[in-house]
Coordinates of C-alpha atoms in Angstrom, one line a residue:
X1 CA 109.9 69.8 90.4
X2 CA 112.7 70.5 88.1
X3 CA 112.4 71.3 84.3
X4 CA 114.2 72.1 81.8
X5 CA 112.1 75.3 80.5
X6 CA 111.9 75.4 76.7
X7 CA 112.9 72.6 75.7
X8 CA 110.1 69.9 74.2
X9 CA 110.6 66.3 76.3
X10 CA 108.7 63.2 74.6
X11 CA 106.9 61.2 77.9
X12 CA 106.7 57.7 77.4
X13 CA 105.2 55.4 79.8
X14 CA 107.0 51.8 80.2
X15 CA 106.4 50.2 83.8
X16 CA 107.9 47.1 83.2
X17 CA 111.4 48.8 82.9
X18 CA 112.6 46.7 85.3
X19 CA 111.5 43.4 83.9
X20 CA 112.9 44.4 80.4
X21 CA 116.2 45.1 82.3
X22 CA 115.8 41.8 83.8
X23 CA 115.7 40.0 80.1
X24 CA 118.2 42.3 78.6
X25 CA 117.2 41.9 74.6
X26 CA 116.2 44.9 72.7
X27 CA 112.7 42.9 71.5
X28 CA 111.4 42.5 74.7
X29 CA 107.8 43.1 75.1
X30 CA 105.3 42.5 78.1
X31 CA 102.4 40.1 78.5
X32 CA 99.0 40.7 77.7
X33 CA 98.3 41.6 81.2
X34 CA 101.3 43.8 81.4
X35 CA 100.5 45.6 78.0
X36 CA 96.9 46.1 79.3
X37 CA 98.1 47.8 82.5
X38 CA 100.5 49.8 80.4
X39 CA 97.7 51.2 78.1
X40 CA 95.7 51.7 81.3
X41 CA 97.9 54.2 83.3
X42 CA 99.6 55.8 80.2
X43 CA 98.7 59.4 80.8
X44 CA 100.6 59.6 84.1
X45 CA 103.3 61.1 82.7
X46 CA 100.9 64.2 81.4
X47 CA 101.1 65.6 85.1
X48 CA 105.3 66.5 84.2
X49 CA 104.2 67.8 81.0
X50 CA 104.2 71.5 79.4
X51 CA 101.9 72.4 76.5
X52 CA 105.2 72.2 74.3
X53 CA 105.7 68.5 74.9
X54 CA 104.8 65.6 73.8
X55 CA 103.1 62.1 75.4
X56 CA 103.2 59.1 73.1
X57 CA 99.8 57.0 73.6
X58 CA 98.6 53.9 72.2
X59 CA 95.2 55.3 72.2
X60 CA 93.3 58.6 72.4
X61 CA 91.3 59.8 75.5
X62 CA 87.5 59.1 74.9
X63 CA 85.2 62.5 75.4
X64 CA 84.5 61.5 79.4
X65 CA 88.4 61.2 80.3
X66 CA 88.8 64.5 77.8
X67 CA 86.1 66.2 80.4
X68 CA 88.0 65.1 83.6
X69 CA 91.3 66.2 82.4
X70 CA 89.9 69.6 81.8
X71 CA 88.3 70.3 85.2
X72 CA 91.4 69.0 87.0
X73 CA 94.6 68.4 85.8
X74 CA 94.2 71.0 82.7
X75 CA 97.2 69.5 80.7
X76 CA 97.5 69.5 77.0
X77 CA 100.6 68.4 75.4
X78 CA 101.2 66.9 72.1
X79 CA 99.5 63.1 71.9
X80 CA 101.5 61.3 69.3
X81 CA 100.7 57.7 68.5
X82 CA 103.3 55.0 70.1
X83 CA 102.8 52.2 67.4
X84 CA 103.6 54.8 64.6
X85 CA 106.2 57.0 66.9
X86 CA 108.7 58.3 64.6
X87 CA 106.4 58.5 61.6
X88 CA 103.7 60.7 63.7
X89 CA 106.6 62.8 64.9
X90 CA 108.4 63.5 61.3
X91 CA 105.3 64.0 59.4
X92 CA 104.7 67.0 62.4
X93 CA 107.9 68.2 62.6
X94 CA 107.6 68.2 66.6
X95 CA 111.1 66.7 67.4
X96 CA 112.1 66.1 70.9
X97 CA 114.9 67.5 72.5
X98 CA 114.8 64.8 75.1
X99 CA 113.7 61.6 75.9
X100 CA 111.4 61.0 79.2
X101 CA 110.2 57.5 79.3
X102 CA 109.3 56.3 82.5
X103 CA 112.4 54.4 82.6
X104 CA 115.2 52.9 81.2
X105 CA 115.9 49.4 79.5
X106 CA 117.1 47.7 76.1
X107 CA 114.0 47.8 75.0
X108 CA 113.4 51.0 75.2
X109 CA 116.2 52.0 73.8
X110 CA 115.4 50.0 71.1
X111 CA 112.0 51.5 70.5
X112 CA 113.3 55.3 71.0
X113 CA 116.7 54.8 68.4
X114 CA 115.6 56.4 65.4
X115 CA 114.5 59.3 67.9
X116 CA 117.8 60.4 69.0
X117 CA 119.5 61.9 66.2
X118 CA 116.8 64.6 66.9
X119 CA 117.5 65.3 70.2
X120 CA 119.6 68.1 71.9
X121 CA 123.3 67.9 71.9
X122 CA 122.9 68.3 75.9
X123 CA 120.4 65.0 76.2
X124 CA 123.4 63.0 74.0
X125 CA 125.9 63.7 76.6
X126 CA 123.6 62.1 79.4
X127 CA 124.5 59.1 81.2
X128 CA 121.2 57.9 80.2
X129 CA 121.4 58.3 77.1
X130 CA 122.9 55.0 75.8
X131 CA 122.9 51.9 76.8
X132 CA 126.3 50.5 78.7
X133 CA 127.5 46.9 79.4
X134 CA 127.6 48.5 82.4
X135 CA 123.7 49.8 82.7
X136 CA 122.0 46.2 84.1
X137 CA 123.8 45.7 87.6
X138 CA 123.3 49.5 88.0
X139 CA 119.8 48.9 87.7
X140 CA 119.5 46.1 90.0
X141 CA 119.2 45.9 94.1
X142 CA 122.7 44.8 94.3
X143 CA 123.4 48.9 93.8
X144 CA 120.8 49.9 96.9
X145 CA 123.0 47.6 98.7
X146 CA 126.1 49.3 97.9
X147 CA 124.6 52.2 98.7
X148 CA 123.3 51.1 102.2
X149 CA 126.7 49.6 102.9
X150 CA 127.8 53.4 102.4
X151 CA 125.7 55.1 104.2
X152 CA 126.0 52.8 107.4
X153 CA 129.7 53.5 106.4
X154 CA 129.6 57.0 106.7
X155 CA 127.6 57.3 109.8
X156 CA 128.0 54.6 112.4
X157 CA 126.5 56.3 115.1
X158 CA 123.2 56.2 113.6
X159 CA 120.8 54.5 114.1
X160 CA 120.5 52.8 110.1
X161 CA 120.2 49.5 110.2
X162 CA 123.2 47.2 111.6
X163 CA 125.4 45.0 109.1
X164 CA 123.9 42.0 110.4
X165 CA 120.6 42.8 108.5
X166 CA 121.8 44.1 105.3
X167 CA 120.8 41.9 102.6
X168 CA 122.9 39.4 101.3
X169 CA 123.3 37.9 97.8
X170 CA 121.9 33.7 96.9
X171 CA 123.3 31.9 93.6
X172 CA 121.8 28.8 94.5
X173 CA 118.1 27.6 96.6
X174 CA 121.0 25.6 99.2
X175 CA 122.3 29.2 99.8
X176 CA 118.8 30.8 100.7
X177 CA 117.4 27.5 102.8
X178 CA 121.5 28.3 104.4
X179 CA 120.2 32.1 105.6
X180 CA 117.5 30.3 107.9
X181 CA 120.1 29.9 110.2
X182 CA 121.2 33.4 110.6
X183 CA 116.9 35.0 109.9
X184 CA 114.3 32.9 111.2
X185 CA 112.1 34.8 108.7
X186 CA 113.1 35.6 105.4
X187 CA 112.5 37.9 102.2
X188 CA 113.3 36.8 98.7
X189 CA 113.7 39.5 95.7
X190 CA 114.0 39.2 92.1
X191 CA 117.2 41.7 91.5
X192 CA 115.2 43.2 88.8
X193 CA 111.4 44.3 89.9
X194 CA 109.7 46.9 91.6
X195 CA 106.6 48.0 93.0
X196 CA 106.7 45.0 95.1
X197 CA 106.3 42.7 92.2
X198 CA 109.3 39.8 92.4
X199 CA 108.9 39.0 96.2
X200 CA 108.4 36.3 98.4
X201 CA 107.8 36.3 102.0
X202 CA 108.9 33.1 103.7
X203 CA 107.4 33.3 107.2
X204 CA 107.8 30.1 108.7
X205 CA 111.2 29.5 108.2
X206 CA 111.7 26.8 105.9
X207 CA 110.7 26.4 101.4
X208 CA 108.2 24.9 100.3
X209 CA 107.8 23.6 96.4
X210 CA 106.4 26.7 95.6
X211 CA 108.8 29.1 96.9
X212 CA 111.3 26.1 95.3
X213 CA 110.0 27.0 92.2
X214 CA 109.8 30.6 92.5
X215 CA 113.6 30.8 93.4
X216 CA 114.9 28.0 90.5
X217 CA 112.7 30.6 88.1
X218 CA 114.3 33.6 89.6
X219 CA 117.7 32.3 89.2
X220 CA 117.5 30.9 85.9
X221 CA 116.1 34.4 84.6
X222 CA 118.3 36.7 86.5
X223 CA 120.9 34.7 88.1
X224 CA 120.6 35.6 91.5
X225 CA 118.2 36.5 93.9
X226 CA 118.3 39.1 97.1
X227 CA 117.7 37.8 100.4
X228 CA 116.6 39.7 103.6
X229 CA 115.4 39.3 107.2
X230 CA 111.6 40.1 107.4
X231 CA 111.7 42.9 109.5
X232 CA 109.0 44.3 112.1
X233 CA 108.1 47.4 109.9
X234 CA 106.3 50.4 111.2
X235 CA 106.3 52.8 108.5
X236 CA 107.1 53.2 104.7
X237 CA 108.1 56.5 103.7
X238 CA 110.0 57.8 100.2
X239 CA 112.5 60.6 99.8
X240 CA 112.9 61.9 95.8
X241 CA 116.0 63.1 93.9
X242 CA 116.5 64.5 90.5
X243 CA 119.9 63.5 89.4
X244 CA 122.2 65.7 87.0
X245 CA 125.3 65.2 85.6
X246 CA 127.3 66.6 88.9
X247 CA 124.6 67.6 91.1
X248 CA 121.3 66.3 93.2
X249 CA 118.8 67.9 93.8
X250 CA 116.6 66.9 96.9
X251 CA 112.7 67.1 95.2
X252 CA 110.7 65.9 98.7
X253 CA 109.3 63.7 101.0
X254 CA 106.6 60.9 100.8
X255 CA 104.7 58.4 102.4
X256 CA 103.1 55.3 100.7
X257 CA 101.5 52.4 101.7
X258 CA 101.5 48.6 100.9
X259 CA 100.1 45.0 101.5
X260 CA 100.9 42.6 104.0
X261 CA 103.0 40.8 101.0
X262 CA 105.0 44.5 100.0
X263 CA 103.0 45.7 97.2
X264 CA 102.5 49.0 96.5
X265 CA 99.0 50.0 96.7
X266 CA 98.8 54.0 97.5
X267 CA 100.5 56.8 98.3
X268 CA 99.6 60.1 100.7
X269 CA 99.1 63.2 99.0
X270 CA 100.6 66.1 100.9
X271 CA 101.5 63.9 104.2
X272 CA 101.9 65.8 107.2
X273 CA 105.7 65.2 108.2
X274 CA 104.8 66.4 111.9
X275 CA 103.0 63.1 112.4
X276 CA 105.9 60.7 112.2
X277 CA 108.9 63.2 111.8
X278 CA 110.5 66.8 111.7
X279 CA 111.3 68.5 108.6
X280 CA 114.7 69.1 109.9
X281 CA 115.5 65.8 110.6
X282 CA 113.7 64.9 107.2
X283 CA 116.4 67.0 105.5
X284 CA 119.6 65.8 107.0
X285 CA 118.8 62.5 106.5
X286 CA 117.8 63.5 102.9
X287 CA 121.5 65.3 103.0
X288 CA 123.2 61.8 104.1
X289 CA 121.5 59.8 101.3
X290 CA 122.5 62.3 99.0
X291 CA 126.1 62.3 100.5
X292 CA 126.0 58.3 99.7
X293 CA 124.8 59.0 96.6
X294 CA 127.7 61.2 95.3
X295 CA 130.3 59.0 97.0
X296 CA 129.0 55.9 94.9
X297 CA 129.2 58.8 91.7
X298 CA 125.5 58.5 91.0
X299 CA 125.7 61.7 89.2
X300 CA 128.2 60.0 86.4
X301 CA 126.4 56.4 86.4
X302 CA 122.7 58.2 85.7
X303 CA 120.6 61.0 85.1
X304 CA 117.1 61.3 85.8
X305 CA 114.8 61.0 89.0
X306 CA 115.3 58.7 91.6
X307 CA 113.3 57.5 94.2
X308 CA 114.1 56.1 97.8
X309 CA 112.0 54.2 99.4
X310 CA 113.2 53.6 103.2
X311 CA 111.4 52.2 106.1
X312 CA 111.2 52.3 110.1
X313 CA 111.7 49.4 111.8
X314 CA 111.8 47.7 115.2
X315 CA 114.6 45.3 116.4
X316 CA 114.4 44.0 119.6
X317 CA 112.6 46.8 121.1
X318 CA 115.3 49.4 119.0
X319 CA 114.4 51.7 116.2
X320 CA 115.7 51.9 113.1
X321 CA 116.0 52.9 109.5
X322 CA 116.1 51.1 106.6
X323 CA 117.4 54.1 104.4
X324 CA 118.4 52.0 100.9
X325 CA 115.3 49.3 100.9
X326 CA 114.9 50.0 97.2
X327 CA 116.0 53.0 94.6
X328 CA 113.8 53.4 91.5
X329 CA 116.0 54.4 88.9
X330 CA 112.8 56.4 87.2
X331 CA 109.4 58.3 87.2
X332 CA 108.0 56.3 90.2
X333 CA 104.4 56.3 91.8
X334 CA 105.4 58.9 94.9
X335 CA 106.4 61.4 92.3
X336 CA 103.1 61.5 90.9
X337 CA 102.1 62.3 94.3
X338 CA 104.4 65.5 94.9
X339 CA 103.8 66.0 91.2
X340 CA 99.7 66.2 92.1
X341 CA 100.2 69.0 94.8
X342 CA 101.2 71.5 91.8
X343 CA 97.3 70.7 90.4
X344 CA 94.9 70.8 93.4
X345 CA 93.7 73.4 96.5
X346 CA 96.9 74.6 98.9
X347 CA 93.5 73.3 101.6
X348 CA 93.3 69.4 100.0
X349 CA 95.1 66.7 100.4
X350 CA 94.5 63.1 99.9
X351 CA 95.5 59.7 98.5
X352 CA 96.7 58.5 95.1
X353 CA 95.6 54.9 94.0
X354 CA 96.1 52.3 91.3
X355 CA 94.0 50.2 90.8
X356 CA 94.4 46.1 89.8
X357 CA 91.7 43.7 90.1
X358 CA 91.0 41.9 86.4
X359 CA 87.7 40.6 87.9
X360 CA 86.6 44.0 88.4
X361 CA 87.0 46.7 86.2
X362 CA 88.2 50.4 86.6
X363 CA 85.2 51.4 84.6
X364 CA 82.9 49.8 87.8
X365 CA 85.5 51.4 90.7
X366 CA 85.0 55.1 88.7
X367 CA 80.7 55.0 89.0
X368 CA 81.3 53.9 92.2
X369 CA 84.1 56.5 93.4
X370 CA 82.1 59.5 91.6
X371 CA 78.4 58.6 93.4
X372 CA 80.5 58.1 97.5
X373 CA 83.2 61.1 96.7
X374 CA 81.6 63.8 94.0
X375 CA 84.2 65.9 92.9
X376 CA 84.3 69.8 94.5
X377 CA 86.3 72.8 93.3
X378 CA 87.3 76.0 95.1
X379 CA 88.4 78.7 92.5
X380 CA 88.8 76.2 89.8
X381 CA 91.1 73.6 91.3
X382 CA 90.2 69.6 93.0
X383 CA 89.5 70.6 97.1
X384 CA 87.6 67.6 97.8
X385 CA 85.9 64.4 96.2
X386 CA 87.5 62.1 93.5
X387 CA 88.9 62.3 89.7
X388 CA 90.5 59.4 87.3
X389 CA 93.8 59.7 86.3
X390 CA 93.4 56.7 83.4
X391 CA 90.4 56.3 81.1
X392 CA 87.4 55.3 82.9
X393 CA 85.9 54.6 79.6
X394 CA 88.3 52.0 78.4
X395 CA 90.8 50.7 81.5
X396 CA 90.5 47.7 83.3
X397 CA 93.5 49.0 85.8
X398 CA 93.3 52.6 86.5
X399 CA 95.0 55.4 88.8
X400 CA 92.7 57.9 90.7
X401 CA 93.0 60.5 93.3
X402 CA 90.8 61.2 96.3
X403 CA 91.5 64.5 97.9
X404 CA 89.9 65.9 101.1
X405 CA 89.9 69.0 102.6
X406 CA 92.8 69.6 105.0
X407 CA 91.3 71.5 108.4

């Protein structure tokens, strides 16, 4: 992964970016469901961290989560407290050079402001940096499409998916009940969400109240909403980017998997590429979404990680690929799993997991997941068995890993 060596980053996580985006004021803040799940997986960014940073937290690590850190992860940076941010930081004198939170929004530009007069004269130059009028639509789907239009632009003669299957953009509910007659299967999406969040699935070719409802809440909020065939997918897969003021840099290759209604639920730890690919033919289509990356001057709209999530698909008997599905504009979930190969045995590999079921704890999954997959170590570092990546002591949502020995 890239770094910037010496310099101190403060890591923030925020995954409701997108939804902040989406309301656009500078107070935003998250429901109490949200803010839960927030406090939950907080530590994620501490697998990008150096001893010299810092990780702002809304609450410390209890002694057990303290004990799993150390036997696996062994990461130590600075913990500074979030409600108090600038306070903790001036009365420690640890200023930032730059700013890392998990992504971008109003709000968190907002909560970071008194921060930036401390930072590097390098991080004030970034694209990232400030806040444009420009920022919001750049953050959206409407610039994956863009970007798909390019890339199908560029390269005709592969097999990306045709025109007639690009999504298309609905101001109204007469305008999405319209595209029935061109998809007899459709998928709705909130221009500003991720993760899955923000989607229906209309299978059966016509709306009912609900997805009515959904769509007149959708465009009140944001406007407009993003409509799209529901394709016959066979595989999800991920391709990384760090992106620097006039240059990407490719960072790897993942594969993730989701529910039958699109929601992320896990991602493959080390996948093996052979199964489903080559790495050659991984890299030159990692080449030609870089290519449409540059042409659409990524590198002078934002800087930061980016992550691509494509798919395979089947259409009428022809395969595809869907290379621009979504980009996150951020830290994302399949970094944490390239991240996670820097921290275990070269012989495991595995799965990483969140966690989401209110009714059921994270505290209940970790006594489970430590009794069916006990933790082993070869010369210090996770070859096999399970370990928590959030509190297991305080979360109700929680990230884990479960690594197994690759023969």
């Amino acid at each position: 992964m890239p770094a910037n060596i010496g310099k101190r980053k403060l890591f923030i996580f925020n995954p409701t970016c997108e939804m902040a985006i989406a309301n656009g004021t500078i107070s935003w803040s998250a429901n109490k469901h949200l803010q839960q799940f927030e406090k939950d997986l907080e530590y994620l960014p501490l697998l990008f961290s150096s001893g010299n940073d810092l990780l702002a937290v809304h609450r410390y690590p209890s002694a057990i989560f303290n004990e799993w850190l150390n036997k696996t992860v062994k990461l130590k940076p600075k913990l500074i407290d979030r409600a108090h941010l600038t306070a903790d930081i001036e009365k420690n004198g640890s200023f930032p050079d730059e700013l890392h939170p998990w992504g971008w929004s109003p709000a968190m530009h907002n909560e970071l402001k008194d921060l930036k007069s401390y930072t590097s004269a390098d991080f004030k130059k970034s694209p990232s940096s400030q806040w444009k009028a420009e920022s919001k639509s750049f953050y959206g789907r409407s610039t994956a499409l863009e970007l798909l239009k390019t890339i199908v632009d560029q390269y005709p003669h592969d097999k990306f998916l045709p025109y007639r299957y690009h999504p298309e953009v609905a101001n109204s509910t007469e305008a999405v009940e319209k595209l029935f007659e061109k998809w007899p299967k459709l998928v709705l999406k909130a221009p500003w969400s991720a993760s899955g969040r923000g989607i229906q699935i209309l299978r059966y070719g016509y709306l009912n109240t609900s997805n009515r409802q959904w769509i007149n809440s959708v465009l009140k909020q944001q406007g407009h909403i993003m409509v799209e065939p529901l394709l016959n997918k066979t595989m999800d897969f991920s391709l990384h980017f760090h992106i620097y003021r006039n240059h990407i840099q490719y960072v790897g290759y993942g594969e993730f998997k989701t529910n039958k209604n699109g929601q992320y639920e896990q991602n493959i730890i080390k996948p093996n590429i052979k199964n489903s690919h080559s790495s050659t033919w991984i890299e030159t289509l990692a080449k030609k979404i870089k290519e449409a990356l540059l042409i659409n001057g990524i590198d002078k709209r934002y800087e930061g990680y980016a992550g691509v999530d494509l798919m395979h698909v089947k259409i009428n008997d022809e395969s595809y690929i869907h290379p621009f599905v979504e980009v996150n504009w951020r830290y994302n979930m399949g970094l944490i799993a390239l991240q996670l190969e820097q921290f275990i045995h070269s012989e495991a590999g595995g799965s990483f997991h969140i966690h989401i079921n209110p009714q059921k704890p994270f505290s209940e999954i970790h006594n489970q997941l430590v009794n069916d997959y006990p933790l082993i170590l070869r010369n210090d570092l996770p070859l096999a068995g399970y370990f928590p990546l959030s509190d297991p002591d305080k979360a109700v949502s929680g990230a884990y890993v479960i690594l197994t020995p690759n023969r």
